[in-house]
Coordinates of C-alpha atoms and ligand atoms in Angstrom, one line a residue:
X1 CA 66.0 -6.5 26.6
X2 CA 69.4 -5.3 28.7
X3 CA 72.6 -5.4 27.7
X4 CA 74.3 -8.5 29.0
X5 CA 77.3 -7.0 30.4
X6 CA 75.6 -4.2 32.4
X7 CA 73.2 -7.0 33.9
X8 CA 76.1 -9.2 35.4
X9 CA 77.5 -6.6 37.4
X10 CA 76.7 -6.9 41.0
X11 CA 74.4 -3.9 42.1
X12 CA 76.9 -1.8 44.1
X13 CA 79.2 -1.7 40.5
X14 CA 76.5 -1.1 38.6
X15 CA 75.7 2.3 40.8
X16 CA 79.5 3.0 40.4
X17 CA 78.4 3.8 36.8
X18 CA 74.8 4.6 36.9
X19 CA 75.1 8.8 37.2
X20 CA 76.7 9.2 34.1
X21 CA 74.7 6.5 32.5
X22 CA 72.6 8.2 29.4
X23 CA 70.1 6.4 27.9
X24 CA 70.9 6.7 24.1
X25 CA 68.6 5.9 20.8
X26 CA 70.8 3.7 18.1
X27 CA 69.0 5.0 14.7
X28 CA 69.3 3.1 11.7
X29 CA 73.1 3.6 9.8
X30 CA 74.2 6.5 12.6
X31 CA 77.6 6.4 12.4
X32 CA 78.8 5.6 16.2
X33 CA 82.8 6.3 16.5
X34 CA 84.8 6.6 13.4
X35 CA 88.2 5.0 12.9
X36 CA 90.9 7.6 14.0
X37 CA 88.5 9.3 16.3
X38 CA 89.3 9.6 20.3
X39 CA 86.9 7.0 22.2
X40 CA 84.8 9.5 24.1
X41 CA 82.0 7.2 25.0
X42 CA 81.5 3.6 26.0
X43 CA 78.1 1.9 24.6
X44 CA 76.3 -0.7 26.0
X45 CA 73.5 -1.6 23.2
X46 CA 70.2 -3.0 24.9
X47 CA 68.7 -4.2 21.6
X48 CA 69.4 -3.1 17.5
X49 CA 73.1 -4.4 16.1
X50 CA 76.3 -2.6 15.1
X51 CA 79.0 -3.8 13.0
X52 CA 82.6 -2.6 13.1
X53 CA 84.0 -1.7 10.3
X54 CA 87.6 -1.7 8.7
X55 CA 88.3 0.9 5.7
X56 CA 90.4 0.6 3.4
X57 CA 92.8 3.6 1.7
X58 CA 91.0 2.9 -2.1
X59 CA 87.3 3.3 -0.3
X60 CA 86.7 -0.7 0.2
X61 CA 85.4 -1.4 3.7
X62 CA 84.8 -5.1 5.5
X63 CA 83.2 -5.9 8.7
X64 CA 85.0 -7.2 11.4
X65 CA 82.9 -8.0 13.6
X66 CA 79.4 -7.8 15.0
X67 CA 78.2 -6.2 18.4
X68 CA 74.2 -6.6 20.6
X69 CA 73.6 -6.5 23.8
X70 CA 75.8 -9.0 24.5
X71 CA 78.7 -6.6 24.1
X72 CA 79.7 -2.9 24.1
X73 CA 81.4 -0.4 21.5
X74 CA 84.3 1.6 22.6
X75 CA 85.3 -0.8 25.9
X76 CA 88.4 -2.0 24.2
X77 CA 90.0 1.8 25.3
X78 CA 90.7 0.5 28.8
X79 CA 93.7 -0.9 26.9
X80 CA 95.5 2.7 26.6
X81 CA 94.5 5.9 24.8
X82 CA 94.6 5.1 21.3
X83 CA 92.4 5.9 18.8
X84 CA 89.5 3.7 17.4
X85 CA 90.7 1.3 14.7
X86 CA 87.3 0.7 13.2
X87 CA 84.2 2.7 12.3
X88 CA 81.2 1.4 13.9
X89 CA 78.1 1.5 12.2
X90 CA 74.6 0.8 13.1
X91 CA 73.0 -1.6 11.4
X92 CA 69.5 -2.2 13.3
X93 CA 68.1 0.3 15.4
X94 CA 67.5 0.0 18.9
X95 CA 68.8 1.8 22.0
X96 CA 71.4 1.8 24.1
X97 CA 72.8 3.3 27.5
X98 CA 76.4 5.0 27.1
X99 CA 78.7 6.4 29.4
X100 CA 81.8 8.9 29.3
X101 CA 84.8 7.0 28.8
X102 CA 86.8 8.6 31.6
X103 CA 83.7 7.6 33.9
X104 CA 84.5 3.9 32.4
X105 CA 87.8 3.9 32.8
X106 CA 87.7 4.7 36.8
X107 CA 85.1 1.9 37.5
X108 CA 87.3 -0.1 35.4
X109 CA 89.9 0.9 38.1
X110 CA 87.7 0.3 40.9
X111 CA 85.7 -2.8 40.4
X112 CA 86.3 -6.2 40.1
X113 CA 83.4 -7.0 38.8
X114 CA 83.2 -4.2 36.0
X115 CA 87.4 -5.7 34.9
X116 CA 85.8 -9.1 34.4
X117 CA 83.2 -7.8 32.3
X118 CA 86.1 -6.3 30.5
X119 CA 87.8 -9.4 30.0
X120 CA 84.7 -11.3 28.6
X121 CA 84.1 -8.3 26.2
X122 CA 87.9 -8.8 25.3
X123 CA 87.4 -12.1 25.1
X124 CA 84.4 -12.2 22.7
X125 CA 85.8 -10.0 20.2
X126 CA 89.2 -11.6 19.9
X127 CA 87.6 -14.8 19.0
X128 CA 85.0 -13.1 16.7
X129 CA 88.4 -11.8 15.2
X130 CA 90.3 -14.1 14.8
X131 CA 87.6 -16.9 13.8
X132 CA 86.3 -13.8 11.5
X133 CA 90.0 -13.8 9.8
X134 CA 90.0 -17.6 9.5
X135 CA 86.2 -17.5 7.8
X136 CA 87.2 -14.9 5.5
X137 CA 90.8 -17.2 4.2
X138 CA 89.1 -20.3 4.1
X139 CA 84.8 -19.9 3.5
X140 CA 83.3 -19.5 0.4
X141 CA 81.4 -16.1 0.9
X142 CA 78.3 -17.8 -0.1
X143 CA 78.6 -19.2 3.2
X144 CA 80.3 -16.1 4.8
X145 CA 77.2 -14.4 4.1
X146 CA 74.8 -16.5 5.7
X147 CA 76.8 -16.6 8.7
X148 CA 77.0 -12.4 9.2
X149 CA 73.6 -12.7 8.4
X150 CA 72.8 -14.8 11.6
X151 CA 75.2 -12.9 13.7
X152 CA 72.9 -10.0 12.9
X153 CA 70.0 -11.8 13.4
X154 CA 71.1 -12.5 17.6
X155 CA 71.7 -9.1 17.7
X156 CA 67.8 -8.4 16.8
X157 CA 66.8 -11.6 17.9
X158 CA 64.4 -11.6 15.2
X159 CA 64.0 -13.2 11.7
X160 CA 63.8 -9.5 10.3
X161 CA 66.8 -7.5 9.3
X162 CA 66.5 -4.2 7.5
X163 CA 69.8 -4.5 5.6
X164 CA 69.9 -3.6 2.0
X165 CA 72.3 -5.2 -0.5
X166 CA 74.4 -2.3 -0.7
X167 CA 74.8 -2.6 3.3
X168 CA 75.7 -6.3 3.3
X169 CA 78.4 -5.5 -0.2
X170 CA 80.1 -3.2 2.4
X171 CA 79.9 -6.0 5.1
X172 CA 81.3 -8.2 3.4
X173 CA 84.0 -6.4 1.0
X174 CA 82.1 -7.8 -2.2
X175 CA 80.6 -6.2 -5.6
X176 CA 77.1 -5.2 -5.0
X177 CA 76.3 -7.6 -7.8
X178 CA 78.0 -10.5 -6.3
X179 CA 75.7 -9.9 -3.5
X180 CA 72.6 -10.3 -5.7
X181 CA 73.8 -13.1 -6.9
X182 CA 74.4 -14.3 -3.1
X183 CA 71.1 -13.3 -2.5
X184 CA 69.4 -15.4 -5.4
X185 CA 71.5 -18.6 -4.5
X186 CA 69.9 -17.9 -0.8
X187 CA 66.6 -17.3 -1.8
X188 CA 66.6 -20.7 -4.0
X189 CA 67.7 -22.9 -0.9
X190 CA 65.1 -21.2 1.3
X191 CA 67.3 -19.8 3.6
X192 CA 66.4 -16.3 2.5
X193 CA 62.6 -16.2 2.4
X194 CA 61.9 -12.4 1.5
X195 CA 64.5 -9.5 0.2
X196 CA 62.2 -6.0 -0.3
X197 CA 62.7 -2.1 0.6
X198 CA 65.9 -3.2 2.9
X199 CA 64.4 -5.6 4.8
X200 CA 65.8 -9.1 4.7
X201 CA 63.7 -12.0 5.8
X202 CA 65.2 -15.0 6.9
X203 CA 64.8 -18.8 7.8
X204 CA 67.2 -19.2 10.5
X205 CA 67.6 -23.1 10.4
X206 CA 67.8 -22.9 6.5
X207 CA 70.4 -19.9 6.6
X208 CA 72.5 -22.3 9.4
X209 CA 73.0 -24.8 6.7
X210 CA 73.9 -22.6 4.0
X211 CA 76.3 -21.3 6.6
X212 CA 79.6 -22.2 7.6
X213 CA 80.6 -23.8 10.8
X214 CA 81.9 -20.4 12.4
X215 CA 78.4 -19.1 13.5
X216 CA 78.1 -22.1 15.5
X217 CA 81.3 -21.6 17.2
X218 CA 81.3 -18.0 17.8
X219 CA 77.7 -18.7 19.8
X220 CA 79.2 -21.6 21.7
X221 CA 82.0 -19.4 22.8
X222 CA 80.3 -16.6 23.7
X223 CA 77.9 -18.7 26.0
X224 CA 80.8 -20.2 27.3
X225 CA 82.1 -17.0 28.3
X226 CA 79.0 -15.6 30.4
X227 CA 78.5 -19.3 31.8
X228 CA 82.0 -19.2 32.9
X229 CA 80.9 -15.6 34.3
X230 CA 77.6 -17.2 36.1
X231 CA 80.0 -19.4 37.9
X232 CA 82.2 -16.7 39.6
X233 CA 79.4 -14.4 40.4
X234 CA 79.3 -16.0 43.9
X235 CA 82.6 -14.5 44.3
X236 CA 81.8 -12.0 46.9
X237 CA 81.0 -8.1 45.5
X238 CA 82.8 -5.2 46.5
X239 CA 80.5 -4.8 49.6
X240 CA 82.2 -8.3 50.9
X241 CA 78.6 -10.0 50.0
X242 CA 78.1 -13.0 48.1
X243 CA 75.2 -13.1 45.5
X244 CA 72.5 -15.8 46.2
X245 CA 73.8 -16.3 49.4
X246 CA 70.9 -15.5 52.0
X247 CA 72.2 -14.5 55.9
X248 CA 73.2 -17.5 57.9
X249 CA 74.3 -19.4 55.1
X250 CA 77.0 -22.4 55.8
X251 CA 80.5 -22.2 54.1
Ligands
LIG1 ZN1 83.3 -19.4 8.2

């Protein structure tokens, strides 16, 4: 496993980045960046899952959105020094390679490559947003929890989660007990095949039923996004060289 963005640069951006690359563990529940906090790394997850999280003044928190190797946490601060908006949280273990943000920021400034990785990161997240805000209006949260659930589950890419009830509760801005309830509604339709010691079990195509539509769309999109990446890789790199082109090569 690698994490998507990192792999689509060409090699010369990549190596922009590479010295001050560290290779980081993600441990269960560590608390990444907290809202408020200055952005003083970028991380690019290879495997495990993190959510961000929104809190609220009276102690009530909701997800807003969920992040795997197909993304990073902390890239949105080559918009401007603010402060992070959301605490991110991980929710699956794995690892992860990070880099000091003022070490982002100048590749950012040098490469091509690395600003259109930007904008499909940018691009990801605004539709997990705002598709996020939509599902939260209009979705029963029967529903809305299935589909966090699968979002989770491409993160790990397995049918294994270790999320307890409390965990999803905070996810999802609901009573612990209407999560049981969730959970036993879930369980009956076979979507949810095992719940024990934080670890969620799940059957994926069962779970997509009981789900609403906005999974589906959110993984459309996103492979939207990196095919419409794989298309202008053959833009040449910053060396002048275009990838998959061998020497010699008409046009
Ligand atoms: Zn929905």
């Amino acid at each position: 496993m690698g994490n998507r963005l990192l792999a689509a640069l060409p090699a010369p951006d990549f190596e922009l980045l590479k010295p001050e690359l560290e290779p980081i563990t993600l441990d269960q529940d560590a608390v990444l960046s907290r809202a408020g906090d200055a952005i003083d790394y970028v991380v690019f997850p290879h495997g495990g899952a993190i959510t961000l999280m929104i809190d609220m003044a009276d102690g009530n928190t909701v997800a807003t959105a969920a992040i795997g190797r197909e993304g990073a946490v902390g890239m949105l601060s080559v918009l401007g020094p603010s402060p992070s908006a959301t605490t991110a949280v991980v929710r699956a273990a794995g690892t992860a390679s990070r880099v000091p943000a003022s070490r982002f920021h100048a590749v950012f400034s040098q490469s091509p490559a690395m600003r259109r990785q930007v904008q499909n990161h940018i691009k990801a997240m605004l539709m997990q947003f705002q598709l996020g805000l939509a599902c939260n209006a209009l979705h029963p949260v029967e529903a809305r929890m299935a589909r966090w659930l699968l979002q989770l589950r491409d993160c790990v890419e397995h049918d294994e989660l270790p999320l307890t009830q409390q965990t999803l509760s905070q996810m999802l801005g609901v009573r612990r007990t209407t999560v049981t309830l969730l959970m036993r509604n879930l369980r009956a339709r076979g979507a949810i095949k095992a719940d024990r010691r934080g670890l969620i079990e799940i059957d994926r195509v069962r779970l997509a039923s009981a789900a609403c539509e906005c999974h589906r769309v959110m993984r459309r999109e996103v492979e939207e996004i990196f095919a419409g990446d794989a298309d202008r890789v053959r833009a040449p790199d910053l060396l002048g060289r275009v990838p998959g082109k061998k020497a010699g090569d008409a046009g």
